[in-house]
Structure formats: structure tokens, C-alpha cells
Amino acid sequence: MKVNWKELFPEPIRTILGRMPPALLDQVEEVRIREGRPLEINAGNTYHFLTPQGSPTGNPEEAYVPQKEVTHRLLDLISNHSLYTLEEELRKGFITIPGGHRIGLAGRTVLSGGRVEYLRDINGFNVRVAREVHGVADRILPYLIDMKSGQVFHTLILSPPQQGKTTLLRDLARQISSGTKLTGGSELLQGIRPRLKVGIVDERSEIAGSYKGVPGFDVGPRTDVMDGCPKAEGMMMMLRSMSPDVLIVDEIGRPEDAEAVMEALHAGVSVIATAHGRDLSELSARPALRTLIAEQMFQRYVQLQRTSRGMTFRLADGKMRVLQQTGAGGEAFG
């Protein structure tokens, strides 16, 4: 189900966004709404406040300031006028809506037994705009395929937040599932058409953008999606019931995630996962990932970085030997 993300907002925010310069509007990745504070956007990894006329400004005093009635209307819209149906999402602190757009929430927590039971008095929203970019994986996928077997190498994609991991993951799923030959005529891909069964474990409904279980993004014709399911449990369910050739999962980091990845690797299933981190040394400091890295369970590492010219990547094998990279002045993908 495709959703125009600009239609998610109540007036006057919708009108303000519509007044933005089109080139800037096309780059919007986040819209941050904080009750009683300036309206802010992240566009092209640069933050701006927005005036009532839709103009970007660095001065918060010039910006439009949403008040309680606007934030309440926004909450009504994103919850479809029923917060009670979103109790689990509110416990996690975010809501994913049709189209894969994720809305982070801030407010007052209600605790039970020392754990977050509920989120109330919600007054802060971070709307993350999900986009589908066909071809973003073109320059990376050749290095993720074993030329002898035609199978996909176990791969970990890493970067800080908002560098394009989920967008890349989505296109990898599409291309591996469809077997569509990549554009660009890379010699590495001659005769390689995987057409493998792909299983996506989409805990936050961001990769496939599912609505009522049906993917909103093109993730390929041979792809099954376990939507809204915790990663570790979802990987085990996929292994037991859907016999995937490749498992795709976003943002691993907990001990149970690492155990499920290990189980999949030992079952002969390829895994492509992402994790937050600037480099492997940072990831190695996290106990849940340290063993996977130390034992070279991943055969490929893709490190993403965003620059003013687009996305660049550095690709290494399981022994951390660099196979390919683009520098700040080189050609970028995406």
C-alpha cells in the first residue's frame, strides 16, 4: 500500500510542507514535531527549521511552532483514532504506518515492575520517511555472491543511523529474489542470476513496508516477510517453516539476535544483516556481536558512509581485507 507521506500530517503542517522548495522537499528524510517547539526537518542529512511559509531557516525563532491541538490531531491520524489498538507499538516507542514510514514517539512513560508498560502524554514525533530506490545495490551485490556456488555470502552491513542501510537491504532482497541482472554490465555478474528464496524478518515493518501483512515495497517475487516479529524469534520461525535460501534482518545487536544468526549460518542459510556502528572495532565492543566477528561468521562486511555527494561504501571479506571501496571523491552509489 503506497502512502503519500505528506498526507500524514494535519494542517497547518501539511500546508507548510507543501510550500517547501521542491528540491528540498524531495530530500526530506525526517520531520520532527515537538509540541511548543520549532518544526524541524532533516533533508540530505542536514537539519533545518521551517517557517510558516515553508522556508528553511537556521533560526528557531523564525520557525513555525506546533501547539497541543496540532500534536493531538497528528496522534489521532497516525493511530487511526484508536490508541488502544497500538499498545504494543507505544511500549516500543514507535509506530510504523502503511508505506514503511516509521514514527518515533516521545512522552511520559508508565512503568510496571520497573519496565515500560505504556507511553502517554505524547508530545514529540519523529517521522522517518521511507523510500524505495531500485538499483541502489547494483555496485555491491556482485561482491556478495559466491561465483562457484551461486549462493550469497553471509554479510553484515554497518554504519551509523541514517546512512542508507535499510534502503540497501530492501534492494538486495529485491534483486536476490528476482534474479534480475544488474544494470551496468559488470563482468562479475555475467551468468549470475540468483533467484533465491528470501525471508525477511521485519520487526519494525521498515524493510518491506507491510500493511496488514502485505509488503508495500517491491522486495522481489520469491520473498516471504515475517512482519512485526522480534528478530530472533522471526529468524527461527522462518527457518522452521519457510525454508529460505537467504535470511534478511535489520539492526541486530541483542544476544538473542546473535544466537539466531549463528543458528541460521549453521543451518546452511545465508544471512544478510545490518548493525549500527561506525566500524568493526566499534561493533566488536558489543558483546552480542563480538563472537560473530571474532569467529569470522560473516564472509563480507559492507561499511556505508554518507557524504555530500551521496553514499560511499567500503567492502571487506571475512578477514577484513578490503575488496572494493569508493572514496569521498569517487563515484557513489544511490
Coordinates of C-alpha atoms in Angstrom, one line a residue:
M1 CA 0.0 0.0 0.0
K2 CA 1.6 3.2 -1.2
V3 CA 1.2 6.2 1.0
N4 CA 2.0 9.9 0.3
W5 CA 3.9 10.7 3.4
K6 CA 3.0 14.4 3.2
E7 CA -0.7 13.4 3.7
L8 CA 0.1 12.0 7.1
F9 CA 0.2 15.4 8.8
P10 CA -2.6 17.7 10.0
E11 CA -3.0 21.3 9.0
P12 CA -1.1 23.6 9.1
I13 CA 2.0 21.3 8.9
R14 CA 0.8 19.8 5.7
T15 CA 0.5 23.2 4.1
I16 CA 3.9 24.2 5.3
L17 CA 5.5 21.1 3.8
G18 CA 3.7 21.8 0.6
R19 CA 5.2 25.3 0.5
M20 CA 8.8 24.0 0.7
P21 CA 11.2 24.3 -2.3
P22 CA 10.5 21.1 -4.3
A23 CA 14.2 20.2 -4.5
L24 CA 14.5 20.3 -0.7
L25 CA 11.1 18.5 -0.2
D26 CA 12.4 15.6 -2.3
Q27 CA 15.3 15.2 0.1
V28 CA 13.3 15.1 3.3
E29 CA 14.2 12.1 5.5
E30 CA 12.7 13.2 8.8
V31 CA 10.1 15.6 10.1
R32 CA 10.4 16.4 13.8
I33 CA 7.4 17.7 15.6
R34 CA 7.8 18.8 19.2
E35 CA 4.9 20.4 21.0
G36 CA 5.6 24.1 21.7
R37 CA 9.0 24.0 19.9
P38 CA 10.1 24.7 16.3
L39 CA 9.2 22.5 13.4
E40 CA 12.3 20.8 12.1
I41 CA 13.3 18.6 9.1
N42 CA 16.3 16.5 8.1
A43 CA 16.9 16.8 4.4
G44 CA 20.0 15.4 2.8
N45 CA 21.4 14.7 6.3
T46 CA 21.2 18.5 7.0
Y47 CA 18.8 19.9 9.6
H48 CA 16.6 22.9 9.1
F49 CA 13.8 24.6 10.9
L50 CA 10.8 25.6 8.8
T51 CA 9.0 28.9 8.8
P52 CA 5.2 29.1 8.3
Q53 CA 5.9 29.9 4.7
G54 CA 7.8 26.6 4.2
S55 CA 11.2 28.2 4.0
P56 CA 14.2 26.6 5.7
T57 CA 15.9 28.6 8.4
G58 CA 18.7 28.1 10.9
N59 CA 16.9 30.5 13.4
P60 CA 14.4 28.6 15.6
E61 CA 12.7 31.9 16.4
E62 CA 11.6 32.2 12.8
A63 CA 10.1 28.7 12.7
Y64 CA 6.5 27.5 13.0
V65 CA 5.8 26.2 16.4
P66 CA 3.1 23.4 16.6
Q67 CA 0.8 23.6 19.7
K68 CA -1.1 20.9 21.6
E69 CA -4.1 20.8 19.3
V70 CA -1.8 20.0 16.3
T71 CA 0.1 17.3 18.0
H72 CA -3.2 15.8 19.3
R73 CA -4.6 15.7 15.7
L74 CA -1.4 14.1 14.5
L75 CA -1.6 11.4 17.1
D76 CA -5.2 10.8 16.1
L77 CA -4.3 10.5 12.4
I78 CA -1.4 8.1 12.9
S79 CA -3.3 5.9 15.3
N80 CA -6.4 5.9 13.2
H81 CA -8.3 7.5 16.2
S82 CA -7.6 4.4 18.4
L83 CA -4.5 4.4 20.6
Y84 CA -5.8 1.2 22.3
T85 CA -5.0 -0.8 19.2
L86 CA -1.4 0.3 19.3
E87 CA -0.4 -0.6 22.9
E88 CA 2.5 -2.8 21.8
E89 CA 3.9 -0.1 19.5
L90 CA 3.5 2.5 22.2
R91 CA 5.5 0.3 24.5
K92 CA 8.3 0.2 22.0
G93 CA 8.2 3.9 21.4
F94 CA 7.4 4.0 17.7
I95 CA 4.6 3.3 15.2
T96 CA 5.1 2.0 11.7
I97 CA 2.4 3.1 9.3
P98 CA 1.5 2.0 5.7
G99 CA 4.3 2.7 3.3
G100 CA 7.0 1.7 5.9
H101 CA 7.2 5.2 7.4
R102 CA 8.2 5.0 11.0
I103 CA 7.2 7.5 13.6
G104 CA 9.2 7.7 16.8
L105 CA 7.4 8.9 19.8
A106 CA 8.4 10.8 23.0
G107 CA 6.4 11.5 26.1
R108 CA 5.8 10.2 29.6
T109 CA 6.4 6.6 30.3
V110 CA 4.2 4.4 32.6
L111 CA 6.2 1.8 34.4
S112 CA 5.2 -1.6 35.7
G113 CA 7.7 -3.7 37.6
G114 CA 10.5 -1.4 36.5
R115 CA 9.7 -1.9 32.8
V116 CA 8.0 0.4 30.3
E117 CA 4.3 -0.6 30.2
Y118 CA 2.9 2.3 28.2
L119 CA 3.7 5.7 26.7
R120 CA 1.3 8.6 27.4
D121 CA 1.3 12.4 27.2
I122 CA 2.9 12.1 23.8
N123 CA 4.4 15.4 22.7
G124 CA 7.3 14.6 20.4
F125 CA 7.2 12.9 16.9
N126 CA 10.0 11.9 14.5
V127 CA 8.5 10.9 11.2
R128 CA 11.1 9.0 9.2
V129 CA 10.3 8.9 5.5
A130 CA 10.8 5.5 3.9
R131 CA 11.9 5.5 0.2
E132 CA 12.3 2.7 -2.3
V133 CA 15.4 3.1 -4.5
H134 CA 15.7 0.4 -7.2
G135 CA 19.4 -0.2 -8.2
V136 CA 21.0 1.1 -5.0
A137 CA 22.6 -2.4 -4.6
D138 CA 23.9 -2.7 -8.1
R139 CA 27.5 -2.0 -7.3
I140 CA 27.6 -4.1 -4.1
L141 CA 25.7 -7.3 -5.0
P142 CA 28.4 -8.7 -7.3
Y143 CA 30.8 -8.9 -4.3
L144 CA 28.2 -10.7 -2.2
I145 CA 27.8 -13.7 -4.5
D146 CA 29.9 -16.8 -4.4
M147 CA 30.8 -17.3 -8.1
K148 CA 31.3 -21.1 -7.7
S149 CA 28.1 -21.9 -5.9
G150 CA 25.9 -19.0 -6.9
Q151 CA 25.0 -18.6 -3.2
V152 CA 25.1 -15.4 -1.2
F153 CA 27.9 -14.8 1.2
H154 CA 27.0 -14.2 4.9
T155 CA 27.1 -10.4 5.0
L156 CA 27.0 -7.7 7.7
I157 CA 26.2 -4.1 6.6
L158 CA 27.2 -1.5 9.1
S159 CA 27.0 2.3 9.5
P160 CA 25.7 4.9 12.0
P161 CA 22.0 5.6 11.8
Q162 CA 20.6 7.2 8.6
Q163 CA 23.3 6.2 6.2
G164 CA 21.1 4.0 4.0
K165 CA 21.3 0.5 5.5
T166 CA 17.6 -0.3 5.2
T167 CA 17.3 1.1 1.7
L168 CA 20.3 -1.0 0.6
L169 CA 18.8 -4.1 2.4
R170 CA 15.5 -3.7 0.6
D171 CA 17.1 -3.6 -2.8
L172 CA 19.3 -6.5 -2.1
A173 CA 16.2 -8.6 -1.2
R174 CA 14.5 -7.5 -4.4
Q175 CA 17.4 -8.3 -6.7
I176 CA 18.4 -11.6 -5.0
S177 CA 14.8 -12.8 -5.1
S178 CA 14.0 -11.7 -8.7
G179 CA 17.3 -12.7 -10.2
T180 CA 17.1 -9.6 -12.4
K181 CA 20.5 -8.9 -14.0
L182 CA 22.1 -5.8 -12.6
T183 CA 22.5 -2.7 -14.8
G184 CA 25.9 -1.6 -15.7
G185 CA 27.1 -4.8 -17.3
S186 CA 29.5 -5.8 -14.6
E187 CA 31.7 -8.7 -15.7
L188 CA 31.3 -10.2 -12.2
L189 CA 27.7 -10.8 -12.8
Q190 CA 27.8 -12.5 -16.2
G191 CA 25.7 -15.6 -15.9
I192 CA 24.8 -14.9 -12.2
R193 CA 21.1 -14.8 -11.7
P194 CA 20.5 -15.9 -8.1
R195 CA 16.6 -16.1 -8.0
L196 CA 16.8 -17.4 -4.5
K197 CA 14.1 -17.7 -1.8
V198 CA 14.4 -14.8 0.5
G199 CA 13.0 -14.5 4.0
I200 CA 12.8 -11.0 5.6
V201 CA 12.3 -10.7 9.3
D202 CA 10.9 -7.2 9.6
E203 CA 10.4 -6.4 13.3
R204 CA 9.7 -2.7 12.7
S205 CA 7.9 -3.0 9.3
E206 CA 10.5 -0.8 7.7
I207 CA 12.2 -3.1 5.2
A208 CA 9.1 -4.3 3.3
G209 CA 6.7 -1.5 4.5
S210 CA 4.0 -4.1 5.1
Y211 CA 0.3 -3.2 5.7
K212 CA -1.9 -6.0 7.1
G213 CA 0.9 -8.4 6.2
V214 CA 1.3 -7.4 2.6
P215 CA 4.6 -5.7 1.6
G216 CA 4.2 -2.2 0.3
F217 CA 7.7 -2.1 -1.3
D218 CA 9.0 -4.3 -4.1
V219 CA 11.1 -6.9 -2.2
G220 CA 11.0 -9.5 -5.0
P221 CA 8.7 -12.3 -6.3
R222 CA 10.3 -15.1 -4.1
T223 CA 10.4 -13.2 -0.8
D224 CA 8.4 -14.0 2.3
V225 CA 8.1 -11.5 5.1
M226 CA 7.6 -12.1 8.8
D227 CA 6.3 -8.7 9.8
G228 CA 6.2 -7.1 13.3
C229 CA 8.0 -10.1 14.8
P230 CA 11.1 -9.9 17.1
K231 CA 14.2 -10.7 15.1
A232 CA 15.5 -13.7 16.9
E233 CA 12.1 -15.4 17.1
G234 CA 11.3 -14.4 13.5
M235 CA 14.5 -15.9 12.2
M236 CA 13.7 -19.2 13.9
M237 CA 10.2 -19.2 12.6
M238 CA 11.5 -18.6 9.0
L239 CA 14.0 -21.5 9.3
R240 CA 11.3 -23.9 10.6
S241 CA 8.6 -23.0 8.2
M242 CA 9.7 -21.2 5.0
S243 CA 13.0 -22.9 4.0
P244 CA 14.7 -19.6 2.8
D245 CA 18.0 -19.6 0.9
V246 CA 18.7 -16.1 2.3
L247 CA 17.6 -14.5 5.5
I248 CA 17.5 -10.7 5.7
V249 CA 17.2 -8.9 9.0
D250 CA 17.7 -5.3 10.1
E251 CA 19.7 -4.0 13.1
I252 CA 20.9 -7.0 15.0
G253 CA 22.5 -6.3 18.4
R254 CA 21.0 -8.3 21.2
P255 CA 22.4 -11.6 22.4
E256 CA 19.4 -13.5 21.1
D257 CA 19.8 -11.9 17.7
A258 CA 23.4 -13.2 17.5
E259 CA 22.3 -16.7 18.6
A260 CA 19.7 -16.8 15.9
V261 CA 22.2 -15.6 13.3
M262 CA 24.5 -18.4 14.3
E263 CA 21.7 -20.9 14.1
A264 CA 20.9 -19.8 10.6
L265 CA 24.5 -20.0 9.5
H266 CA 24.9 -23.5 10.8
A267 CA 21.7 -24.5 9.0
G268 CA 23.2 -23.6 5.7
V269 CA 21.2 -20.4 5.2
S270 CA 22.8 -17.2 4.0
V271 CA 22.3 -14.2 6.3
I272 CA 22.4 -10.5 5.3
A273 CA 22.1 -8.3 8.4
T274 CA 22.7 -4.7 9.4
A275 CA 24.1 -3.2 12.6
H276 CA 24.7 0.3 14.0
G277 CA 28.3 1.2 14.2
R278 CA 31.0 3.3 12.6
D279 CA 33.4 0.5 12.1
L280 CA 34.2 -3.1 13.1
S281 CA 36.2 -2.2 16.1
E282 CA 33.1 -0.4 17.5
L283 CA 30.9 -3.4 16.8
S284 CA 33.4 -5.7 18.4
A285 CA 33.0 -3.8 21.6
R286 CA 29.4 -5.0 21.8
P287 CA 29.3 -8.5 23.5
A288 CA 26.4 -9.7 21.3
L289 CA 28.4 -9.2 18.1
R290 CA 31.9 -9.8 19.3
T291 CA 31.7 -13.6 18.8
L292 CA 30.3 -13.4 15.3
I293 CA 33.1 -11.1 14.3
A294 CA 35.9 -12.9 16.1
E295 CA 34.9 -16.3 14.6
Q296 CA 34.6 -14.8 11.1
M297 CA 31.0 -15.9 10.8
F298 CA 30.4 -13.2 8.3
Q299 CA 32.1 -13.5 4.9
R300 CA 31.5 -10.0 3.8
Y301 CA 31.4 -6.6 5.5
V302 CA 29.8 -3.5 3.9
Q303 CA 30.6 -0.2 5.6
L304 CA 28.4 2.7 4.5
Q305 CA 29.1 6.4 4.8
R306 CA 27.1 9.3 3.6
T307 CA 28.8 12.3 2.0
S308 CA 27.7 15.5 0.3
R309 CA 28.0 13.6 -3.0
G310 CA 25.9 10.6 -1.9
M311 CA 26.6 7.2 -0.4
T312 CA 30.0 5.7 -0.5
F313 CA 31.0 2.2 0.6
R314 CA 33.9 0.1 1.8
L315 CA 33.6 -3.7 1.3
A316 CA 35.8 -6.3 3.0
D317 CA 35.9 -10.0 3.3
G318 CA 35.6 -12.1 6.5
K319 CA 39.3 -11.5 7.3
M320 CA 38.7 -7.7 6.9
R321 CA 40.7 -7.4 3.7
V322 CA 39.3 -4.6 1.5
L323 CA 37.8 -5.8 -1.7
Q324 CA 36.3 -2.6 -3.0
Q325 CA 35.6 0.9 -1.9
T326 CA 34.6 4.3 -3.1
G327 CA 36.3 7.4 -1.6
A328 CA 34.8 10.8 -0.8
G329 CA 35.9 11.9 -4.3
G330 CA 34.9 8.7 -6.1
E331 CA 31.7 7.5 -7.6
A332 CA 29.0 7.0 -5.1
F333 CA 26.0 4.6 -5.2
G334 CA 22.4 5.6 -4.6

